[in-house]
Short mmCIF file of C-alpha atoms (C1' of nucleotides) and ligand atoms in Angstrom, two decimals:
data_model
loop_
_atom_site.label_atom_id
_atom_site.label_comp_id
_atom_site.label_asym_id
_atom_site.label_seq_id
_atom_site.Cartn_x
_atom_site.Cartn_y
_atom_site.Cartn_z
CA UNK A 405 -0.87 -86.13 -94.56
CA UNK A 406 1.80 -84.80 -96.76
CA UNK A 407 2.95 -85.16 -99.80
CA UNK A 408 6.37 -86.65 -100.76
CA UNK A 409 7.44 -83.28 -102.10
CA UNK A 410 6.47 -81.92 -99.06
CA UNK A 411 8.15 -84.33 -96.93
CA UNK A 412 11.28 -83.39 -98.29
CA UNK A 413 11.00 -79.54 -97.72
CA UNK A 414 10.17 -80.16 -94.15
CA UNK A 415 13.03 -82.58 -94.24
CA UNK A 416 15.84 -80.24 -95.54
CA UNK A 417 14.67 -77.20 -93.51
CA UNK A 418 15.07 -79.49 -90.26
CA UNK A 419 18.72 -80.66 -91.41
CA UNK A 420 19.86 -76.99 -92.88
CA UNK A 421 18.28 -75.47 -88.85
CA UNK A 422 20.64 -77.57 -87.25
CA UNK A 423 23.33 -76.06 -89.16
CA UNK A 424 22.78 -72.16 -88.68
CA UNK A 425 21.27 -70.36 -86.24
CA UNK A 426 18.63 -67.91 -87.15
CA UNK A 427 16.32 -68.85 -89.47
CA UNK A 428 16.91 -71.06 -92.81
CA UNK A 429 17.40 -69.15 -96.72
CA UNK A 430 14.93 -70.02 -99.22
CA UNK A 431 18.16 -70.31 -101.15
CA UNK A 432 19.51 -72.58 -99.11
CA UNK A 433 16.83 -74.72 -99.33
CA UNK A 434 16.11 -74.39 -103.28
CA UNK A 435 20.11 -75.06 -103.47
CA UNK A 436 19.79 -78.69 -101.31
CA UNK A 437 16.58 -79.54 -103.42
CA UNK A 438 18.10 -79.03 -106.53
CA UNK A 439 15.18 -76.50 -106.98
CA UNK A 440 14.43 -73.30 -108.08
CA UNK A 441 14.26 -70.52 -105.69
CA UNK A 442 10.92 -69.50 -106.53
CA UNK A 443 9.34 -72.58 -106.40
CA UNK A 444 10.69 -72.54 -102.87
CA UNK A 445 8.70 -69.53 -102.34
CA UNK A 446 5.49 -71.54 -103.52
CA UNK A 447 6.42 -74.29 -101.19
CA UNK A 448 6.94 -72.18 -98.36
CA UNK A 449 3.77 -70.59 -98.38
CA UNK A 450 2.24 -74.06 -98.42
CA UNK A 451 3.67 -75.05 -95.95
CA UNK A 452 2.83 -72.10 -93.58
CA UNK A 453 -0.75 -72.31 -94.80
CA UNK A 454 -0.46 -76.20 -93.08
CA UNK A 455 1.07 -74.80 -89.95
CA UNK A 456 4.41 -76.83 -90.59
CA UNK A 457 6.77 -73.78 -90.62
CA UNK A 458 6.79 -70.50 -89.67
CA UNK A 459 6.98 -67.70 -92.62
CA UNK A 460 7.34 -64.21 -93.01
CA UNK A 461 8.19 -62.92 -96.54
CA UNK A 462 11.85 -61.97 -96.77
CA UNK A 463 12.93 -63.57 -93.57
CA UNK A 464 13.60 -67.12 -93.72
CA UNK A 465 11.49 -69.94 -92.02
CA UNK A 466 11.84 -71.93 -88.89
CA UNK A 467 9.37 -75.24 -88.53
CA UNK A 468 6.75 -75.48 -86.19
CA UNK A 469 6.31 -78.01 -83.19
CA UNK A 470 3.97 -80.00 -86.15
CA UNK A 471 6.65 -79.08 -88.80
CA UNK A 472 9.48 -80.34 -86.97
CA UNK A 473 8.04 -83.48 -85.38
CA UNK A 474 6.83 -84.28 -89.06
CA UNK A 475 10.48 -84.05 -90.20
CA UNK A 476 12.01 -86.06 -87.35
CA UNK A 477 10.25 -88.88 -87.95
CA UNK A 478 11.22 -89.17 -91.91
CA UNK A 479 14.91 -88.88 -90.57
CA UNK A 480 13.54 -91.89 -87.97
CA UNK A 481 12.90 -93.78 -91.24
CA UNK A 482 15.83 -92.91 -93.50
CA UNK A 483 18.05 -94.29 -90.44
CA UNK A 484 16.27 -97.49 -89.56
CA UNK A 485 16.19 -98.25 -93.09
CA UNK A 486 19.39 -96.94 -93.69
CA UNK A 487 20.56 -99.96 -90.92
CA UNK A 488 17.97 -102.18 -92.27
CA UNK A 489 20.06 -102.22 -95.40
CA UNK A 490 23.68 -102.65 -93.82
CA UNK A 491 22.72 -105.05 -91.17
CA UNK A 492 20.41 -107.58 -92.88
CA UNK A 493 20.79 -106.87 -96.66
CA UNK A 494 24.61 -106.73 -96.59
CA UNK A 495 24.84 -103.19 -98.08
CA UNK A 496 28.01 -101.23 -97.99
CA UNK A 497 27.44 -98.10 -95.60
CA UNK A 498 28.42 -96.23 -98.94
CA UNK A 499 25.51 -97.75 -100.86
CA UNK A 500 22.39 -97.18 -98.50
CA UNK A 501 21.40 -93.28 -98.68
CA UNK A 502 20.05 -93.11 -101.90
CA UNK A 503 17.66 -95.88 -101.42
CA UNK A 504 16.40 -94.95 -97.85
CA UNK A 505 15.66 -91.74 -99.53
CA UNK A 506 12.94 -92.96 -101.07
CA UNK A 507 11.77 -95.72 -98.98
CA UNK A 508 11.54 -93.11 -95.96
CA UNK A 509 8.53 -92.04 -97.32
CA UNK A 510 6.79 -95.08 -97.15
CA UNK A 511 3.86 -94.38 -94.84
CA UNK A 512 3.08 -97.27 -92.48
CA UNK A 513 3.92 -96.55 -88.38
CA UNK A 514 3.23 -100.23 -88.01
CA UNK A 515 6.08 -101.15 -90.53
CA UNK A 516 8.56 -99.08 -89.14
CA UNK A 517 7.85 -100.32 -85.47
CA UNK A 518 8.32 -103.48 -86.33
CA UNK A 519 11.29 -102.61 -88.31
CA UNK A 520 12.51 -100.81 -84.81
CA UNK A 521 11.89 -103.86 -82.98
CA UNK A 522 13.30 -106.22 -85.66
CA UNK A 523 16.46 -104.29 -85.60
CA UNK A 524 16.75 -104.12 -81.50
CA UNK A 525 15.44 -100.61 -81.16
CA UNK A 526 19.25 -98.96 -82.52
CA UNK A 527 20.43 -95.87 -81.45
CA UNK A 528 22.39 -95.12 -83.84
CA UNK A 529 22.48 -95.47 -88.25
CA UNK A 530 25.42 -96.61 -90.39
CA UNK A 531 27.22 -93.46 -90.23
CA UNK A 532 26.80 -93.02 -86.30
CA UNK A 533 23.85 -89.94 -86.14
CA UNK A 534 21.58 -90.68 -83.87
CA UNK A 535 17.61 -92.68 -85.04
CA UNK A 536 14.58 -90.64 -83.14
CA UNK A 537 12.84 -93.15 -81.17
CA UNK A 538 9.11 -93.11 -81.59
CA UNK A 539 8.31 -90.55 -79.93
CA UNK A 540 11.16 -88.10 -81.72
CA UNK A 541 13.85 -88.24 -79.01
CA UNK A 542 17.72 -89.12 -79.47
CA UNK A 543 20.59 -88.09 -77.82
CA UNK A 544 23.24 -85.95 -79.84
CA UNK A 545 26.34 -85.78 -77.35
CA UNK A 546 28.38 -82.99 -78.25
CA UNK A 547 31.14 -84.85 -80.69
CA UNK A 548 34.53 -83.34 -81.89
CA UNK A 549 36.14 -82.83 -85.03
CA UNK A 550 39.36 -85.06 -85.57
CA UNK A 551 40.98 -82.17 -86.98
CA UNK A 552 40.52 -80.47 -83.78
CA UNK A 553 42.23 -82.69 -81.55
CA UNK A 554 45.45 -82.01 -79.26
CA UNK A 555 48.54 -83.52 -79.96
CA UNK A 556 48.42 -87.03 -77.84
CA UNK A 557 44.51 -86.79 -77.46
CA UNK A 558 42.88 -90.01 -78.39
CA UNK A 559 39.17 -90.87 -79.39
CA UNK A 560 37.15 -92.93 -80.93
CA UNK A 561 35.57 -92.53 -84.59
CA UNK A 562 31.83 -92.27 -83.83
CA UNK A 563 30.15 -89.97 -86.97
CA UNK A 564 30.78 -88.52 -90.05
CA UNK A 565 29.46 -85.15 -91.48
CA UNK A 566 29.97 -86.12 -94.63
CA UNK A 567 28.05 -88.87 -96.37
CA UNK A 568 29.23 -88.82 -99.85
CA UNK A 569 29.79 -92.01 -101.71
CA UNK A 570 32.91 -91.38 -102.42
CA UNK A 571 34.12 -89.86 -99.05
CA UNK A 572 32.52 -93.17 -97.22
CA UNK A 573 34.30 -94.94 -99.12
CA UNK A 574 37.76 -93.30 -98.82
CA UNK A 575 36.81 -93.58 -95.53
CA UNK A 576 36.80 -97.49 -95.98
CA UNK A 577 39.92 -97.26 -97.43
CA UNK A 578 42.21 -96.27 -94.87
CA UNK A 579 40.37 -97.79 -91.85
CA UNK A 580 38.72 -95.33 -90.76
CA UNK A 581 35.52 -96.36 -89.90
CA UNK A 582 32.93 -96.04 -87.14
CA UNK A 583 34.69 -97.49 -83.91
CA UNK A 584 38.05 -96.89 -84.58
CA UNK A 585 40.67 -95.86 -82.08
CA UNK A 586 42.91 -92.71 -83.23
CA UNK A 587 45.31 -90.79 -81.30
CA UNK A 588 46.46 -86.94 -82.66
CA UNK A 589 50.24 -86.94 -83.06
CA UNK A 590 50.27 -83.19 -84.89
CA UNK A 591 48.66 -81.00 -86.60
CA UNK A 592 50.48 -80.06 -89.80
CA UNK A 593 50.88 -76.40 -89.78
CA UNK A 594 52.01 -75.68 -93.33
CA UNK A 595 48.11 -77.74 -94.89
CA UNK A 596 46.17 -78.12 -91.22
CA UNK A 597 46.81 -82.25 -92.30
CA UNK A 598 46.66 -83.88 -89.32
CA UNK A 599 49.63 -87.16 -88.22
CA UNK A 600 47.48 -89.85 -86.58
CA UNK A 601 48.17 -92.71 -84.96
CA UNK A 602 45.53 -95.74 -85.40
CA UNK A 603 46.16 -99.58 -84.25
CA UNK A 604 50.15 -98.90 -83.83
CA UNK A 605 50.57 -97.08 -87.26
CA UNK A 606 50.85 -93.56 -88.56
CA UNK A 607 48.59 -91.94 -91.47
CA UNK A 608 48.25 -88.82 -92.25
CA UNK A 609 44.80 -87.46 -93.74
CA UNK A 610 43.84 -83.97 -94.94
CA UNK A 611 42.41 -81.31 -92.65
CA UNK A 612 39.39 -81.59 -95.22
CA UNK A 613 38.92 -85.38 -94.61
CA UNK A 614 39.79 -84.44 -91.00
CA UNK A 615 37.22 -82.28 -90.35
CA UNK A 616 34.36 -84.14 -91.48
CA UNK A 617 34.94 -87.25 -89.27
CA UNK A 618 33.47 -87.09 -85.87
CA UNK A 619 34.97 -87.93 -82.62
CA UNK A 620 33.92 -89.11 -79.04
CA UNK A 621 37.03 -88.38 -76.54
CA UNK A 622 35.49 -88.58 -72.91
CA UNK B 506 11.58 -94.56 -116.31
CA UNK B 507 7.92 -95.02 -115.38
CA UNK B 508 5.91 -93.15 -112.79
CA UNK B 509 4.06 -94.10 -109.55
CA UNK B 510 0.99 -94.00 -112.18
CA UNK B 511 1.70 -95.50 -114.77
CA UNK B 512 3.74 -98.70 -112.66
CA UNK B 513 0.21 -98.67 -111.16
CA UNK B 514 -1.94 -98.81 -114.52
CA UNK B 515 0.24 -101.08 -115.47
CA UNK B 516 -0.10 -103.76 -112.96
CA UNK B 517 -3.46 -103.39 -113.04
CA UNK B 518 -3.27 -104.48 -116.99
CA UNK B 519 -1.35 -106.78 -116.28
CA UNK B 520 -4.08 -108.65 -113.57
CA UNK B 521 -6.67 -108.16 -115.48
CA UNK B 522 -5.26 -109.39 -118.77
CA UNK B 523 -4.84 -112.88 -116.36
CA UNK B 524 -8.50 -112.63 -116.02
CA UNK B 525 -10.04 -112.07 -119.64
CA UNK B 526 -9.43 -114.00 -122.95
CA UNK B 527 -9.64 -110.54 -125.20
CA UNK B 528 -8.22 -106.78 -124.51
CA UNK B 529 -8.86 -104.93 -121.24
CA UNK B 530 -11.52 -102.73 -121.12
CA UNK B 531 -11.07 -99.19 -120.05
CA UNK B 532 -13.87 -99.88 -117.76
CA UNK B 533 -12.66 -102.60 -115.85
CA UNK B 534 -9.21 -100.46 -115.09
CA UNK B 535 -11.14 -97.38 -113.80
CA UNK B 536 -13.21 -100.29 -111.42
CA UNK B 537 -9.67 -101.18 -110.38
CA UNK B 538 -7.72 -98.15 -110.47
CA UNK B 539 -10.41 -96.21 -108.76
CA UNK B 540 -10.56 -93.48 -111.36
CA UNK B 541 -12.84 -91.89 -113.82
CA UNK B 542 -12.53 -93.78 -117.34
CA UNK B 543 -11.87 -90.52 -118.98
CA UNK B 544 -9.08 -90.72 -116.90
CA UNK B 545 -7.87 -94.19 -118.02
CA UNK B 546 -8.48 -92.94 -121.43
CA UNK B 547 -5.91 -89.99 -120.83
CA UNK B 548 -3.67 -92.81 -119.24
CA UNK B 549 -3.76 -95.30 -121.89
CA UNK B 550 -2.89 -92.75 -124.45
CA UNK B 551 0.52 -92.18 -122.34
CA UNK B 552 1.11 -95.46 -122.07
CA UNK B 553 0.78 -96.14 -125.74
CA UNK B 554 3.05 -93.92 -126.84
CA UNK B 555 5.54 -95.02 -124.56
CA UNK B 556 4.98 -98.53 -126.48
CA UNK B 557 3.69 -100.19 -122.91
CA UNK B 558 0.60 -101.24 -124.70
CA UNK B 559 -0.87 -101.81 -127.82
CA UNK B 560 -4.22 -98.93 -127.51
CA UNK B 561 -6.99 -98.95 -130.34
CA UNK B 562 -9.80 -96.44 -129.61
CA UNK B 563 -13.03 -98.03 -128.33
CA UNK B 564 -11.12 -101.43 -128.56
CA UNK B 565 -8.90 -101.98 -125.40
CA UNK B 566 -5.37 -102.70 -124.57
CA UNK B 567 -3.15 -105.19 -124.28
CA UNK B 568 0.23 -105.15 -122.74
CA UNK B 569 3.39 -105.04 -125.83
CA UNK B 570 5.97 -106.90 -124.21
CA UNK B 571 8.13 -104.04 -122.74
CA UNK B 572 5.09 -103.04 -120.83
CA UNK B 573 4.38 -106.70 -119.51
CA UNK B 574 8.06 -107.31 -118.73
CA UNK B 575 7.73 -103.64 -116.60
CA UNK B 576 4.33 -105.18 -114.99
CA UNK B 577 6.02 -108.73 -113.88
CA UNK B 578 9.12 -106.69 -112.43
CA UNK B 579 6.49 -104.68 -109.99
CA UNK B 580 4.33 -107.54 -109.17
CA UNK B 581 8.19 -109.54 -108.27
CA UNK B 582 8.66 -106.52 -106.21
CA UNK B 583 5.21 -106.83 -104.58
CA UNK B 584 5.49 -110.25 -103.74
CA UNK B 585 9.04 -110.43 -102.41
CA UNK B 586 8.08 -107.50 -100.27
CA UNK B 587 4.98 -109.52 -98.59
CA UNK B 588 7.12 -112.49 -98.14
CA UNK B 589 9.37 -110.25 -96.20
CA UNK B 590 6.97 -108.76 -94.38
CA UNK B 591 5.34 -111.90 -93.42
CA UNK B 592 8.63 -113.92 -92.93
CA UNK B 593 11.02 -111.23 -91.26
CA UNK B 594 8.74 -108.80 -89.37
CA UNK B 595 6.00 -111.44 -88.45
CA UNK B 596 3.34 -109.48 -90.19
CA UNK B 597 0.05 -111.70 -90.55
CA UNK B 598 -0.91 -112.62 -94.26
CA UNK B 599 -4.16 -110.34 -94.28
CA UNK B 600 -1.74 -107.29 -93.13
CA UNK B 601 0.65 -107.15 -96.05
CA UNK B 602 -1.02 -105.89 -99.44
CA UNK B 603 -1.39 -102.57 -98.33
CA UNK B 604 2.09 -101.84 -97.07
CA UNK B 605 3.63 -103.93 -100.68
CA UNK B 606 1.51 -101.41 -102.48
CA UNK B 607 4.23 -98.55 -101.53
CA UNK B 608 6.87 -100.60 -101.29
CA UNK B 609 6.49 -102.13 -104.75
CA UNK B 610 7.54 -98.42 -106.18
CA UNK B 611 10.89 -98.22 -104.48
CA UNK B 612 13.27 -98.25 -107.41
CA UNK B 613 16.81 -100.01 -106.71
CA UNK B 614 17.30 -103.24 -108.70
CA UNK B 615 20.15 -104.22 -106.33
CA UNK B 616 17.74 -103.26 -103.45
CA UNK B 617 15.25 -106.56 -104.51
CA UNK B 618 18.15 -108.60 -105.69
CA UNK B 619 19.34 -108.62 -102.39
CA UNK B 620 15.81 -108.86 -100.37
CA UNK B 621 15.41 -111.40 -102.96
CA UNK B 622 18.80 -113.31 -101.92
CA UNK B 623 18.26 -112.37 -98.28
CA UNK B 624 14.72 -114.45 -98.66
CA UNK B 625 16.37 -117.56 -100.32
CA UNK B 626 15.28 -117.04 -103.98
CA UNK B 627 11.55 -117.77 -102.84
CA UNK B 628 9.29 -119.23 -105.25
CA UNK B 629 5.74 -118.07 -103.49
CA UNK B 630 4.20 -115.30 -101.94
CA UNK B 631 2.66 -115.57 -98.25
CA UNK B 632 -0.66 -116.08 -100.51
CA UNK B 633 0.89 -119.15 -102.50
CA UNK B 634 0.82 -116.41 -105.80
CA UNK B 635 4.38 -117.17 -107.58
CA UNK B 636 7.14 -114.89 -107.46
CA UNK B 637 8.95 -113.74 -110.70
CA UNK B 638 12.52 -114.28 -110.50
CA UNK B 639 14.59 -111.35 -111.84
CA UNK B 640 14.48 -112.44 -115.76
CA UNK B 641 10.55 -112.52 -115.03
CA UNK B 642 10.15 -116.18 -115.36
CA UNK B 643 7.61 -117.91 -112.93
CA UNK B 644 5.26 -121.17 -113.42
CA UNK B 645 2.01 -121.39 -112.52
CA UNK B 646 0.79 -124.92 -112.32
CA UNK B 647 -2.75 -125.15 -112.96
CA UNK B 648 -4.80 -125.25 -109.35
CA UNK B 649 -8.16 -125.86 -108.53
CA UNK B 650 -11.04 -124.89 -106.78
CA UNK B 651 -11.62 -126.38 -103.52
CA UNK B 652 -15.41 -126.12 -104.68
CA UNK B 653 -14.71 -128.08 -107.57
CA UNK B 654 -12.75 -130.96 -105.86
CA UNK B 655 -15.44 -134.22 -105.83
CA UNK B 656 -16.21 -136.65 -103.26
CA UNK B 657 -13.37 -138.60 -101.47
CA UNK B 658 -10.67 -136.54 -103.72
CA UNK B 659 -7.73 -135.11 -101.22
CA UNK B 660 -5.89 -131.96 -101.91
CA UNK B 661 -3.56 -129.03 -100.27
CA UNK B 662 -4.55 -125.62 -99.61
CA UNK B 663 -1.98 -123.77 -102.27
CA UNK B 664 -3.46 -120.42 -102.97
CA UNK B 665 -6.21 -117.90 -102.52
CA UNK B 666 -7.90 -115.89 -105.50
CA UNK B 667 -9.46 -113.12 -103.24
CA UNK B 668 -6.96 -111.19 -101.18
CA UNK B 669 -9.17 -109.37 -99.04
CA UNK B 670 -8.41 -108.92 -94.77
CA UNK B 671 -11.85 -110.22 -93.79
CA UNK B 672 -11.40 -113.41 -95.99
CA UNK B 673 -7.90 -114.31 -95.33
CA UNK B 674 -9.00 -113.38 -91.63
CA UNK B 675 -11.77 -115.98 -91.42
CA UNK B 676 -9.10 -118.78 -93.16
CA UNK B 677 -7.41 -118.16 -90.48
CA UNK B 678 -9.77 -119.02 -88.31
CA UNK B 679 -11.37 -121.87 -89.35
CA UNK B 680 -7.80 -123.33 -90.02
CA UNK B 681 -7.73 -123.16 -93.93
CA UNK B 682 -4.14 -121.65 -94.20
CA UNK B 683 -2.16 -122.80 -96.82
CA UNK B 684 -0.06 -126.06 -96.55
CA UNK B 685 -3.59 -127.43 -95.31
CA UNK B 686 -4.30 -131.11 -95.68
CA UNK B 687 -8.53 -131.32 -96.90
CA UNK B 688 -10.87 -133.73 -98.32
CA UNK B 689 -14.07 -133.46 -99.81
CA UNK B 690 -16.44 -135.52 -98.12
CA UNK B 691 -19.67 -133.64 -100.42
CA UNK B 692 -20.98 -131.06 -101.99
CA UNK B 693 -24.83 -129.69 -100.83
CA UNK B 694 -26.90 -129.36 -103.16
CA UNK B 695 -28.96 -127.24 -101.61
CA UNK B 696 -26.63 -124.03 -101.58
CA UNK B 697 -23.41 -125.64 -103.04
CA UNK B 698 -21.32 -125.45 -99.74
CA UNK B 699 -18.62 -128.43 -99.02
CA UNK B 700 -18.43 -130.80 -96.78
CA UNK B 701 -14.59 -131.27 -96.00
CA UNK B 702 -12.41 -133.27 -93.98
CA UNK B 703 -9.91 -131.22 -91.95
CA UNK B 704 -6.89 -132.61 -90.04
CA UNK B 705 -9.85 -135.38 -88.67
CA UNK B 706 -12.55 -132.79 -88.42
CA UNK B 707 -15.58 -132.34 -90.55
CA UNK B 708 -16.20 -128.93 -91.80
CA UNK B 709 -18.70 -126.84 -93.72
CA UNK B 710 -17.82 -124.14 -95.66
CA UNK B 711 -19.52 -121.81 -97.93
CA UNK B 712 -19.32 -122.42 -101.77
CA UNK B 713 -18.24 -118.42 -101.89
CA UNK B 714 -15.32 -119.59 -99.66
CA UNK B 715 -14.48 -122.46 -101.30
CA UNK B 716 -14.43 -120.99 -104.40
CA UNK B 717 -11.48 -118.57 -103.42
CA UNK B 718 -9.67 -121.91 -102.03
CA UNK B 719 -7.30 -123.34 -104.36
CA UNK B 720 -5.66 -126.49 -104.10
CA UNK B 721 -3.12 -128.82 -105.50
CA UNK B 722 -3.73 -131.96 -105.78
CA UNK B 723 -1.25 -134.62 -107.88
"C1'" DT C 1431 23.59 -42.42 -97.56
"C1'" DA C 1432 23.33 -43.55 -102.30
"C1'" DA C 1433 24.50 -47.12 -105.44
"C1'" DT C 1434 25.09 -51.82 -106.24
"C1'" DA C 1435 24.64 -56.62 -105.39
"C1'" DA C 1436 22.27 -60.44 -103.49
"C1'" DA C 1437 18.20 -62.63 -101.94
"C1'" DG C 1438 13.50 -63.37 -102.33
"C1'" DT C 1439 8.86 -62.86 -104.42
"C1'" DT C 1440 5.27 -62.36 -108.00
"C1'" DA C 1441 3.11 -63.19 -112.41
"C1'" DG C 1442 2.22 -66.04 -115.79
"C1'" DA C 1443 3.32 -70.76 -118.12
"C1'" DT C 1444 3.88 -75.69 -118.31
"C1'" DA C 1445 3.40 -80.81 -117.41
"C1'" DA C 1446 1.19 -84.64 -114.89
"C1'" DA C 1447 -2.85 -86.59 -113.30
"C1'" DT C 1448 -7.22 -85.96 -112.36
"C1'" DC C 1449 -12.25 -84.50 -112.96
"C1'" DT C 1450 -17.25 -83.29 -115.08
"C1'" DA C 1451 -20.20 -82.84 -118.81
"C1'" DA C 1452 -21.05 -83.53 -123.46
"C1'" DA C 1453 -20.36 -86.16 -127.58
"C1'" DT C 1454 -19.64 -90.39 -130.04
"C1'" DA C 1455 -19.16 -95.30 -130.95
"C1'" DA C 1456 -20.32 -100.09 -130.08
"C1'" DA C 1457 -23.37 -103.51 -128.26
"C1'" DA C 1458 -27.78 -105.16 -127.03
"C1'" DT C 1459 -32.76 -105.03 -127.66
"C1'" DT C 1460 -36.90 -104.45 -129.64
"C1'" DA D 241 -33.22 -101.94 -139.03
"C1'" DA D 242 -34.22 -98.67 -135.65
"C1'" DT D 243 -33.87 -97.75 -130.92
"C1'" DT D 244 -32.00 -97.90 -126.57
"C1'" DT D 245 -28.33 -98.84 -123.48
"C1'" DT D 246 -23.61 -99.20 -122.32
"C1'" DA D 247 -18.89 -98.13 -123.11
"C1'" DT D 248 -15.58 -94.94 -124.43
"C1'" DT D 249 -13.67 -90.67 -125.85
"C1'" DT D 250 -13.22 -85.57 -126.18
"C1'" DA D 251 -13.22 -80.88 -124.54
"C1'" DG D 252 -12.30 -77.98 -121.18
"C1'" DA D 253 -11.15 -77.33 -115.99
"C1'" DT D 254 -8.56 -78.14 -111.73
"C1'" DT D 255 -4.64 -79.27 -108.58
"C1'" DT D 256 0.23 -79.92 -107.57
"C1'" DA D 257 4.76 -78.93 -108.40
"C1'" DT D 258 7.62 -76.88 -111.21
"C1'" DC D 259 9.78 -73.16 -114.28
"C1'" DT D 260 11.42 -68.31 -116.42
"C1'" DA D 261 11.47 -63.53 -116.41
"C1'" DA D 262 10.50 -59.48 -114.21
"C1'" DC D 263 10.09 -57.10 -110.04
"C1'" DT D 264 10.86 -55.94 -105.01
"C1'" DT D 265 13.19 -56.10 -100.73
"C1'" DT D 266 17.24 -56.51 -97.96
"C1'" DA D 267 22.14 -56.46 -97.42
"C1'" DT D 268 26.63 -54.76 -98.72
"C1'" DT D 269 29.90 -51.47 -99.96
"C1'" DA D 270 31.70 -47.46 -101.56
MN1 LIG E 1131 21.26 -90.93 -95.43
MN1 LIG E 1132 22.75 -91.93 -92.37
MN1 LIG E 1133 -0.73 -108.19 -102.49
MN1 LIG E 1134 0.24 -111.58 -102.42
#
DNA sequence: TAATAAAGTTAGATAAATCTAAATAAAATT
DNA sequence: AATTTTATTTAGATTTATCTAACTTTATTA
């Protein structure tokens, strides 16, 4: 078993490998735990001494087949309870993180299954990324930046990768939520803003805002 | 803020204060708490400072009323979670304490308002024990013993006082759930089990069992 | 390539929660 | 009242997770 502190390491290192390539910083991860670097260093040899990630001194870590399968399944929980709390307790998908990152580490397989099966066995969390099933497989289709779309292109609003309170709820704001239809009418050259065109009227939202919402196109 | 611990010593106080006239022993919370009692000493210390009990060396505790009001909030938390585990993923009643014990930590008022609201303001637990609603206010009408009912007197099956998986298990079985219409028919002498009268069947049940039954009876 | 900057590690401390063994206080018995 | 037993506390360690300050390695740049 492991710990809740150690939860969370394996947790970050899975989310900060899916953002580079090689292997992932001990500053990166002491920077996303709000942690100091050398108690990352402490952590990471505990966690090599556990098989859950692969260390050598100086060159960044990568998570085992144990390590990574360990991590997977907290991000299982965090979604289903992230859902849990929008689709039964009436939460705003705003509101939800913060809670599911603490009752993610509530250890019972039995209560999440049932919590799977209560909710209809979802594919998908509040913000659209994708729950494991139980045995750690999800589909990530390849999704597209809004800000990278051709004029006249159209798509559908399907993730964000950004889940700030305050960006959610923006988000909220001016309608652009999971499901909606958008259609690219320009980029803006002069600030990479980007014209849109969603349910017959035009908005136009920052390249920054842009580029964190996610887009299927097919 | 209090920790994981100290929520835990606390609860514990709390139960066992329910069960004594005087101050808890340090004793009786290591029993409970699993521990050493030079642990509980070290605890109680901590917990007097932070003015969660009243601590005089060699002479128990007793909970000031910060520390009770803290107690009450976690054993709401515990018993809205069972409900919810009973009512909304169809756990059994013998399945839930465990699973309550981790949830009962999860800090988010708003998270148990809502499961609260989400439940319909419940007034019992799936064991008949009362749930505190949020200003900590419950009533606990005075029950009795199915071993102490006497001949011919009729009652319902209300609550348990033993919480265990192998007794709730066996009331299962034999059909003493709660909501359970019984009459004494007698008491034997002999080795003090009862006699009862169960939806039109006669029963016997042990006076250890019975005295873990209690009932209401107007 | 040598100097500098950035990243990462080590050594030694600290706080929380626990323990064992020894000491002390309170309660129960003679 | 003295003795014995039981309950409780203290002293000193241990484990986990963290920190600061100093040091080492790797990367960058001149
Ligand atoms: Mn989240
Ligand atoms: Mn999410
Ligand atoms: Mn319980
Ligand atoms: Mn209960």
């Amino acid at each position: 078993m492991e710990s809740y502190t150690e939860e969370n390491y394996l947790k970050v290192i899975y989310h900060l490998s899916n953002l580079t390539t090689g292997t992932v910083q001990t500053n990166a991860i002491a920077d996303k735990i709000q942690t100091r670097p050398a108690s990352v260093t402490d952590m990471m040899k505990k966690l090599a001494e556990k098989q859950l990630i692969n260390y050598v001194k100086y060159q960044g870590v990568t998570l085992t087949e144990k390590g990574k399968a360990t991590a997977v399944n907290i991000v299982r929980k965090h979604r289903l309870w992230e859902l849990f709390l929008v689709k039964t307790l009436n939460f705003k998908w705003d509101e939800v993180h913060e809670i599911a990152e603490e009752l993610e580490h509530v250890n019972s397989p039995l209560l999440i299954e049932r919590l799977d099966e209560y909710l209809g066995y979802p594919k998908n969390d509040p913000h659209g990324d994708p729950i494991p099933d139980k045995n750690g497989n999800f589909d990530s289709p390849a999704l597209v930046k809004l800000s990278k779309l051709k004029p006249a292109e159209k798509g559908i609003v399907v993730g964000v990768s950004e889940h700030s309170s305050s960006f959610l709820k923006y988000l909220e704001k001016i309608k652009l939520t999971l499901g909606t239809a958008v259609e690219m009418i320009e980029v803006i050259e002069f600030d990479g803003s980007v014209d849109l065109l969603v349910e017959d009227t035009r908005k136009n939202v920052s390249r920054e805002v842009a580029s964190h919402i996610l887009m299927r196109t097919n």
